[in-house]
Coordinates of C-alpha atoms in Angstrom, one line a residue:
Chain A
M91 CA 56.8 66.0 322.0
N92 CA 53.9 68.1 322.9
T93 CA 50.9 66.0 321.9
T94 CA 48.4 68.7 322.8
T95 CA 49.1 70.5 319.5
L96 CA 48.5 67.5 317.4
K97 CA 45.2 66.6 315.7
T98 CA 43.6 63.4 316.7
T99 CA 41.1 61.0 315.1
M100 CA 38.0 59.9 317.0
L101 CA 39.8 56.7 317.9
N102 CA 42.7 58.3 319.8
Q103 CA 41.6 57.0 323.2
D104 CA 40.9 53.5 321.8
H105 CA 44.4 53.3 320.4
R106 CA 45.8 54.4 323.8
N107 CA 43.6 51.8 325.5
L108 CA 45.3 49.2 323.3
N109 CA 48.7 50.4 324.5
A110 CA 49.6 51.8 321.0
K111 CA 52.9 53.7 320.6
M112 CA 51.8 57.0 319.3
V113 CA 53.7 59.3 316.9
N114 CA 53.2 62.5 315.1
F115 CA 52.3 61.7 311.5
A116 CA 51.4 64.7 309.3
G117 CA 50.3 66.6 312.4
F118 CA 48.1 63.8 313.6
D119 CA 48.7 61.8 316.8
M120 CA 48.6 58.3 315.3
P121 CA 49.5 54.7 316.4
I122 CA 52.8 53.5 314.8
Q123 CA 52.3 50.1 316.4
Y124 CA 50.2 48.3 319.0
K125 CA 52.4 45.2 319.8
N126 CA 55.1 45.1 317.2
I127 CA 55.4 45.8 313.5
T128 CA 56.2 42.2 312.4
S129 CA 53.1 40.6 314.0
E130 CA 50.9 43.3 312.6
H131 CA 52.4 43.0 309.1
L132 CA 52.0 39.2 309.1
S133 CA 48.5 39.4 310.3
V134 CA 47.5 41.4 307.2
R135 CA 49.4 38.9 304.9
E136 CA 48.0 35.8 306.6
N137 CA 44.6 36.8 308.1
V138 CA 43.2 40.3 308.5
G139 CA 44.3 43.6 310.1
I140 CA 42.5 46.8 310.8
F141 CA 44.0 50.3 310.5
D142 CA 42.5 53.7 311.6
V143 CA 43.2 55.9 308.5
S144 CA 40.7 58.6 309.5
H145 CA 43.5 61.2 309.2
M146 CA 43.2 60.9 305.4
G147 CA 41.4 63.7 303.7
Q148 CA 38.0 63.4 302.1
F149 CA 36.7 66.0 299.7
E150 CA 33.4 65.9 297.8
V151 CA 33.0 67.6 294.5
S152 CA 29.5 68.0 293.0
G153 CA 27.7 70.0 290.4
T154 CA 27.5 69.9 286.6
G155 CA 31.0 71.2 286.2
S156 CA 32.7 68.5 288.3
F157 CA 33.6 66.1 285.5
A158 CA 35.4 68.7 283.4
Y159 CA 37.0 70.3 286.4
L160 CA 38.5 67.1 287.7
Q161 CA 39.4 65.7 284.3
N162 CA 41.6 68.8 283.9
L163 CA 43.4 68.2 287.2
I164 CA 44.5 64.6 286.7
P165 CA 46.4 62.6 284.0
S166 CA 44.0 59.7 284.2
D167 CA 40.8 59.5 282.2
L168 CA 37.9 60.2 284.5
S169 CA 35.4 59.1 281.8
K170 CA 36.5 55.6 282.6
L171 CA 34.3 55.9 285.6
I172 CA 31.0 55.2 283.8
H173 CA 28.9 53.9 286.7
N174 CA 28.4 55.3 290.1
D175 CA 30.4 53.6 292.9
T176 CA 33.5 52.9 290.8
G177 CA 36.8 54.5 291.5
L178 CA 40.4 55.0 290.2
Y179 CA 43.8 55.8 291.6
T180 CA 45.4 59.0 290.1
Q181 CA 47.4 62.1 290.9
L182 CA 46.9 65.8 291.1
L183 CA 49.6 67.5 288.9
N184 CA 51.0 71.0 288.9
N185 CA 51.8 72.9 285.7
N186 CA 55.1 71.2 285.5
A187 CA 53.5 67.7 285.9
G188 CA 55.0 67.5 289.4
I189 CA 52.8 65.5 291.7
I190 CA 50.8 67.6 294.2
D191 CA 49.3 64.5 295.7
D192 CA 48.2 61.0 294.8
L193 CA 44.6 60.2 295.5
I194 CA 41.6 57.9 294.8
I195 CA 38.6 59.4 293.0
Y196 CA 35.2 57.6 293.4
K197 CA 32.2 58.4 291.3
R198 CA 29.1 58.5 293.5
D199 CA 25.5 59.6 293.1
F200 CA 26.1 63.2 294.2
G201 CA 29.4 63.6 292.2
Y202 CA 32.9 62.6 293.1
L203 CA 34.6 61.6 296.4
L204 CA 38.3 62.4 296.6
V205 CA 40.4 60.6 299.2
V206 CA 43.8 62.3 299.7
N207 CA 46.8 62.1 301.9
A208 CA 46.6 63.6 305.4
S209 CA 49.9 65.4 304.9
N210 CA 48.5 67.2 301.8
I211 CA 44.9 68.2 302.9
E212 CA 45.6 71.9 303.1
K213 CA 47.8 72.0 300.0
N214 CA 45.2 70.1 298.0
W215 CA 42.4 72.3 299.2
A216 CA 44.3 75.4 298.2
W217 CA 45.0 73.9 294.8
L218 CA 41.4 72.9 294.2
Q219 CA 40.3 76.4 295.1
L220 CA 42.8 78.0 292.8
Q221 CA 41.6 75.9 289.9
L222 CA 37.9 76.4 290.6
T223 CA 35.6 76.5 287.6
D224 CA 31.8 77.2 287.2
N225 CA 29.0 75.0 288.4
L226 CA 30.7 73.1 291.1
Q227 CA 30.9 72.8 294.8
I228 CA 33.7 71.3 297.0
V229 CA 33.2 70.2 300.5
N230 CA 35.8 69.0 303.0
K231 CA 34.3 66.0 304.7
T232 CA 37.5 65.0 306.6
N233 CA 36.2 65.7 310.1
E234 CA 32.7 64.4 309.8
R235 CA 33.6 61.1 308.1
S236 CA 36.1 58.5 309.5
L237 CA 37.9 55.8 307.5
L238 CA 39.0 52.3 308.6
A239 CA 41.0 49.9 306.4
V240 CA 40.3 46.2 306.9
Q241 CA 43.0 44.4 305.0
G242 CA 44.0 40.8 304.4
P243 CA 42.8 37.5 302.9
K244 CA 40.1 37.2 305.6
A245 CA 38.8 40.7 305.2
E246 CA 36.0 39.7 302.9
Q247 CA 34.8 36.9 305.1
L248 CA 34.7 39.2 308.1
L249 CA 32.5 41.7 306.3
L250 CA 30.3 38.9 305.0
D251 CA 29.8 37.6 308.6
L252 CA 28.8 41.1 309.7
T253 CA 26.6 42.1 306.8
N254 CA 25.4 38.9 305.2
N255 CA 25.6 40.8 301.9
Q256 CA 26.8 38.4 299.2
D257 CA 27.3 41.3 296.7
L258 CA 30.5 41.9 298.6
T259 CA 32.1 38.9 296.8
N260 CA 31.5 40.5 293.4
L261 CA 32.7 43.9 294.4
K262 CA 35.5 44.9 292.0
S263 CA 38.7 46.7 292.8
F264 CA 37.9 50.4 293.7
G265 CA 34.2 49.6 293.6
I266 CA 32.0 50.9 296.4
I267 CA 29.1 49.1 298.2
N268 CA 26.7 50.5 300.8
L269 CA 26.4 48.2 303.8
N270 CA 24.9 48.0 307.2
I271 CA 27.1 46.7 310.0
K272 CA 25.1 45.9 313.1
G273 CA 22.9 48.9 312.6
I274 CA 25.6 51.3 311.4
S275 CA 25.3 52.5 307.9
I276 CA 28.6 52.6 306.1
F277 CA 30.0 52.4 302.6
A278 CA 33.1 50.3 301.8
A279 CA 35.5 50.4 298.9
R280 CA 37.5 47.5 297.8
S281 CA 40.8 49.2 298.1
G282 CA 43.8 49.6 300.4
Y283 CA 47.5 50.2 300.7
T284 CA 48.9 46.8 301.7
G285 CA 49.1 44.6 298.6
E286 CA 46.3 42.4 300.0
D287 CA 42.6 42.2 299.2
G288 CA 40.7 44.4 301.6
F289 CA 38.2 47.2 302.1
E290 CA 38.3 50.8 303.2
I291 CA 35.2 51.6 305.3
F292 CA 33.7 55.1 305.3
V293 CA 31.6 55.8 308.4
E294 CA 30.1 58.9 310.1
S295 CA 32.7 60.0 312.7
S296 CA 30.1 59.7 315.5
K297 CA 29.8 56.0 314.8
V298 CA 33.4 55.0 314.3
I299 CA 34.2 54.1 317.9
D300 CA 31.3 51.6 317.9
L301 CA 32.3 50.3 314.4
W302 CA 36.0 49.8 315.5
Q303 CA 34.9 47.8 318.5
I304 CA 32.5 45.6 316.4
L305 CA 35.3 44.9 313.9
L306 CA 37.7 44.0 316.7
D307 CA 35.2 41.8 318.4
Y308 CA 34.0 39.9 315.3
G309 CA 37.5 39.8 313.9
Q310 CA 38.8 37.8 316.8
K311 CA 37.6 34.7 315.1
Y312 CA 40.0 35.4 312.2
N313 CA 42.9 36.6 314.4
L314 CA 42.3 40.2 313.4
K315 CA 44.9 42.6 314.8
P316 CA 44.9 46.4 315.0
C317 CA 47.8 47.6 312.9
G318 CA 49.7 50.8 313.1
L319 CA 51.5 53.1 310.6
G320 CA 54.6 51.0 311.0
A321 CA 53.0 47.9 309.4
R322 CA 51.2 50.1 306.9
D323 CA 54.6 51.3 305.7
T324 CA 56.3 47.8 305.5
L325 CA 53.2 46.4 303.7
R326 CA 53.0 49.2 301.1
I327 CA 56.8 49.0 300.4
E328 CA 56.6 45.2 299.8
A329 CA 53.7 45.9 297.4
A330 CA 55.9 48.7 295.9
L331 CA 53.1 51.2 296.4
P332 CA 54.5 54.8 296.4
L333 CA 54.1 57.2 299.3
Y334 CA 53.8 60.9 299.0
G335 CA 57.0 62.6 300.3
H336 CA 59.1 59.6 299.4
E337 CA 58.5 58.3 295.9
L338 CA 56.1 61.1 295.0
T339 CA 56.9 64.8 295.3
E340 CA 56.3 68.0 293.3
A341 CA 59.7 67.4 291.7
T342 CA 58.6 64.0 290.3
T343 CA 56.2 63.2 287.5
P344 CA 54.0 60.2 287.1
L345 CA 56.1 58.9 284.2
E346 CA 59.2 59.0 286.4
A347 CA 57.3 57.4 289.3
S348 CA 56.4 54.3 287.2
L349 CA 52.8 55.6 287.1
G350 CA 52.7 55.9 283.3
W351 CA 49.7 53.6 283.3
C352 CA 47.8 56.5 284.9
V353 CA 48.7 58.9 282.1
K354 CA 46.2 59.0 279.2
F355 CA 47.5 61.4 276.6
D356 CA 44.6 60.7 274.3
K357 CA 41.9 62.0 276.7
G358 CA 42.6 65.6 275.8
N359 CA 44.3 68.4 277.6
F360 CA 45.0 68.4 281.4
I361 CA 47.3 70.3 283.7
G362 CA 50.9 69.1 283.2
R363 CA 50.3 67.4 279.9
D364 CA 52.8 69.4 277.9
R365 CA 55.7 68.5 280.3
L366 CA 54.7 64.8 280.1
V367 CA 54.6 64.9 276.3
K368 CA 58.1 66.4 276.4
Q369 CA 59.4 63.8 278.8
Q370 CA 57.8 61.1 276.6
E371 CA 59.6 62.5 273.5
S372 CA 63.0 63.3 275.0
G373 CA 63.2 60.5 277.5
L374 CA 63.3 60.5 281.3
T375 CA 66.3 61.6 283.4
Q376 CA 65.3 59.4 286.4
K377 CA 63.1 56.4 287.0
L378 CA 61.7 54.8 290.1
I379 CA 62.9 51.3 290.5
C380 CA 62.8 48.4 293.0
L381 CA 66.0 47.2 294.6
K382 CA 66.8 44.2 296.9
T383 CA 69.9 43.8 299.0
F384 CA 71.5 40.7 300.3
N385 CA 72.4 41.3 303.9
R386 CA 70.2 42.4 306.7
I387 CA 71.2 46.1 306.5
I388 CA 68.2 48.3 305.6
P389 CA 68.6 50.9 302.9
R390 CA 66.7 54.0 304.0
Q391 CA 65.4 57.2 302.4
G392 CA 68.2 59.5 301.3
Y393 CA 70.9 56.9 300.9
A394 CA 72.9 57.3 297.7
V395 CA 72.8 54.7 294.9
V396 CA 76.1 54.3 293.0
N397 CA 77.2 52.2 290.1
N398 CA 80.1 49.7 290.1
D399 CA 82.5 52.6 289.3
G400 CA 81.4 54.4 292.4
Q401 CA 79.5 57.1 290.5
N402 CA 76.4 58.5 292.0
V403 CA 73.4 57.3 289.9
G404 CA 70.4 57.8 292.2
I405 CA 68.8 58.0 295.6
V406 CA 66.8 55.7 297.9
T407 CA 63.2 57.0 298.5
S408 CA 62.0 54.2 300.9
G409 CA 63.4 51.1 302.3
T410 CA 62.6 48.4 304.9
M411 CA 63.1 44.9 305.9
A412 CA 60.5 43.0 303.8
L413 CA 59.0 41.1 306.6
S414 CA 57.2 38.6 304.4
L415 CA 60.3 38.0 302.3
G416 CA 63.1 38.1 304.8
Y417 CA 65.5 40.5 303.0
P418 CA 65.7 44.3 302.8
V419 CA 64.1 46.1 299.9
A420 CA 64.1 49.6 298.7
M421 CA 62.6 51.9 296.1
A422 CA 65.0 54.4 294.5
Y423 CA 65.2 56.9 291.7
V424 CA 68.0 56.1 289.3
K425 CA 69.2 57.2 285.9
P426 CA 67.2 55.2 283.3
E427 CA 70.3 53.3 282.1
F428 CA 70.4 51.6 285.5
S429 CA 66.8 50.7 285.7
N430 CA 66.6 47.3 284.1
P431 CA 65.9 44.3 286.2
D432 CA 69.0 42.4 287.3
T433 CA 71.2 45.5 287.1
Q434 CA 73.8 45.4 289.9
L435 CA 74.1 48.6 291.9
Q436 CA 75.5 49.6 295.3
I437 CA 73.8 51.5 298.1
M438 CA 76.0 53.7 300.3
I439 CA 75.1 52.8 303.9
R440 CA 77.0 54.5 306.7
G441 CA 80.1 54.8 304.7
S442 CA 80.2 51.3 303.1
S443 CA 78.7 50.1 299.9
E444 CA 76.0 47.4 300.0
L445 CA 75.3 45.3 296.9
A446 CA 71.9 45.8 295.5
Q447 CA 70.0 44.4 292.6
V448 CA 67.2 45.9 290.5
V449 CA 64.2 43.7 290.6
K450 CA 60.7 43.8 288.9
R451 CA 58.0 45.5 290.9
P452 CA 56.3 44.7 293.1
F453 CA 58.4 42.8 295.7
Y454 CA 55.4 41.0 297.0
K455 CA 52.3 40.0 295.1
R456 CA 49.3 38.2 296.5
S457 CA 48.2 35.0 294.7
Q458 CA 44.5 35.8 293.9
K459 CA 43.2 39.1 292.8
K460 CA 39.8 40.6 293.0
Chain B
M40 CA 55.8 47.3 332.0
L41 CA 59.5 47.9 331.2
N42 CA 61.9 45.9 333.3
H43 CA 65.3 47.1 334.5
P44 CA 66.6 44.4 336.9
D45 CA 68.5 45.5 340.0
K46 CA 71.3 43.0 339.4
F47 CA 72.5 45.1 336.4
Q48 CA 74.1 48.5 336.0
Y49 CA 73.2 51.0 333.3
V50 CA 74.4 53.9 331.2
K51 CA 72.7 56.9 329.5
T52 CA 73.2 55.4 326.1
H53 CA 70.8 52.5 327.2
E54 CA 73.3 49.6 327.5
Y55 CA 73.3 47.5 330.6
V56 CA 76.3 45.8 332.2
S57 CA 76.0 42.5 334.2
S58 CA 77.8 41.7 337.4
V59 CA 81.5 40.7 337.0
E60 CA 82.6 37.1 336.7
N61 CA 86.3 36.4 336.2
D62 CA 86.9 40.0 335.1
T63 CA 84.2 39.6 332.4
V64 CA 80.8 41.3 332.0
T65 CA 77.9 40.8 329.6
I66 CA 76.6 43.9 327.7
G67 CA 73.3 44.3 326.1
I68 CA 70.6 47.0 325.5
T69 CA 68.0 47.8 328.1
D70 CA 64.3 46.9 327.9
F71 CA 63.6 50.6 327.4
A72 CA 66.0 50.7 324.4
Q73 CA 64.6 47.6 322.7
D74 CA 61.0 48.9 323.3
Q75 CA 62.0 52.3 321.7
L76 CA 63.7 50.6 318.7
G77 CA 60.9 48.2 318.0
D78 CA 61.4 45.1 315.8
V79 CA 65.1 44.6 315.6
T80 CA 66.2 43.3 312.2
F81 CA 70.0 43.4 312.4
V82 CA 72.8 43.8 314.9
E83 CA 76.4 44.6 313.8
L84 CA 78.9 43.6 316.4
P85 CA 82.7 44.0 316.7
K86 CA 85.2 41.2 316.2
I87 CA 86.4 39.1 319.1
G88 CA 89.7 40.5 320.3
A89 CA 88.8 44.1 319.6
S90 CA 89.8 46.4 322.4
L91 CA 87.5 49.3 322.9
A92 CA 87.5 52.3 325.3
I93 CA 84.5 53.4 327.3
E94 CA 81.9 55.4 325.2
K95 CA 83.4 54.2 321.9
K96 CA 81.0 52.9 319.3
F97 CA 81.1 49.1 319.2
G98 CA 78.3 48.3 316.8
V99 CA 75.0 49.2 315.2
I100 CA 71.5 48.0 315.9
E101 CA 68.9 48.3 313.3
S102 CA 65.1 48.0 313.6
V103 CA 62.3 48.3 311.0
K104 CA 61.8 51.9 312.2
S105 CA 65.4 53.2 312.8
V106 CA 69.1 52.6 313.3
S107 CA 71.2 53.3 316.3
D108 CA 74.8 53.1 317.3
L109 CA 75.9 50.9 320.3
F110 CA 78.4 52.4 322.8
M111 CA 80.8 50.8 325.2
P112 CA 79.4 51.3 328.8
V113 CA 82.9 50.4 330.1
S114 CA 86.3 49.8 328.5
G115 CA 87.3 46.3 327.6
E116 CA 88.3 43.6 325.2
I117 CA 85.6 41.7 323.3
V118 CA 85.8 38.1 324.3
E119 CA 82.5 36.8 322.9
V120 CA 79.7 38.1 320.6
N121 CA 76.3 36.6 320.7
P122 CA 76.3 34.1 317.8
K123 CA 72.5 33.8 317.8
L124 CA 71.8 37.4 316.8
D125 CA 73.0 36.8 313.2
S126 CA 70.0 34.6 312.4
S127 CA 67.6 35.7 315.2
P128 CA 68.1 39.5 315.9
E129 CA 64.6 39.5 317.4
L130 CA 66.1 37.9 320.5
V131 CA 67.0 41.4 321.5
N132 CA 63.3 42.3 321.7
N133 CA 62.2 39.0 323.2
D134 CA 64.9 38.6 325.8
C135 CA 67.3 41.5 326.0
Y136 CA 68.7 40.5 329.4
G137 CA 69.0 36.8 328.5
D138 CA 69.4 35.2 325.0
G139 CA 69.4 38.7 323.5
W140 CA 72.7 39.8 325.0
L141 CA 75.2 41.5 322.7
V142 CA 78.8 41.0 323.7
K143 CA 80.9 39.8 326.6
I144 CA 84.0 41.9 327.4
K145 CA 87.0 41.5 329.6
L146 CA 87.3 44.7 331.7
T147 CA 90.4 46.8 331.3
N148 CA 89.5 49.3 333.9
A149 CA 87.2 47.9 336.5
K150 CA 87.0 51.2 338.4
E151 CA 84.7 52.5 335.6
L152 CA 82.0 50.3 337.1
D153 CA 81.7 52.6 340.1
N154 CA 80.3 55.4 337.8
L155 CA 77.5 53.4 336.3
M156 CA 73.8 54.0 337.1
S157 CA 71.8 51.6 339.3
A158 CA 68.5 50.3 338.1
H159 CA 66.8 52.9 340.3
D160 CA 68.8 55.7 338.8
Y161 CA 68.4 54.5 335.3
T162 CA 64.6 54.2 335.7
Q163 CA 64.6 57.8 336.9
F164 CA 66.8 58.9 334.0
I165 CA 64.5 57.5 331.4
A166 CA 61.4 59.0 333.1
E167 CA 62.9 62.5 332.7

């Protein structure tokens, strides 16, 4: 692999200094693991872990036209964000209600901050330009602002230690707070991609190396571990969080992807609405489900799902060993008649069929919720 | 640092072969292989008594990241499979040359040993 052609985050050398194994992820040279995936995964479930997610895209939309513009691009109701520094998870849809990307939109004093997948930065940018309306401005902030995810049950205490800002304890899910960490101005959102409580910390890229080191140093007390994309994937699968390119593609709609809770038909028109109305009326042809298997063999993306008669009824989109649960789990699209919990199915793995059972989502749920 | 002990012989498919005792050798995967695979979650091994030729697939090793076939470095009959790997596949990561061994085989063509790589040659091979 020729790493010279890959993009890097500001922390590339820091990852290498920690002996991270680096991989090409969406054109970025990123750590897949530092020590091993299991210990990193468990550190997030039990204590706290830190991820460099600076490869994710950040766009800022401002101007009087921004609300109407964004409201038209997403199935969620943006008017739900009444106050500044609140946010929501949603998707950009194409005309056929296919998912262009999933993203978080935060309302801020200047307008809206969009956090998008690294793999879709250019595609999103092109789509946003294509849909441009009057009185708005879009800026790509990806390079100048970095992003660190601090995730796990000890994440809040770590940030409290560093900021002494008690408002952190009341910060709601997808809420944003401005903080000062040892002289570095940051803002943090209560969000993440692990199924645990945690924060995503936005910081000027020129300060991220210092901030990373501060978090590693002060995190030692809580057994904080740097975590790579490997653990990020096993954690998000246990939490049954979809990943673009796996569960979400331009060929899948939010209704199929179990994201119906994001779709607000009563908010008025939006791109893709007609198709979603039709799907709602005529029923879905595929549904995203959660499956568990009973041996230690891992179902992986692309494996066929068959019914007890051996007929093909679906396909696996993600699978892993659920490291906190001890058995393999997968997400898959299947025909709706096979989507009810407790349904028995088979997954074809290297020529043999492996018993699988439909289970309620998510596989893993933390006990307390903020 | 990856460790490839001088006392073993190696093949390009990243299995090692121990020295011979009573016509029998122990086979496992190398430190390089376990490091590439990462967290091993499952090892599928052949039945005792199976007779397998050199380069034939004898099992599957699965990690969180990926899945790989295992290949016979020499021909032989399976006389023992590591019983601990069923419940503790992570032994392959923790101790690939010790408790994380895979199978013991009775050699059917000891001359094949002459063609295996030394630790030195294997270290050069993986550096390429």
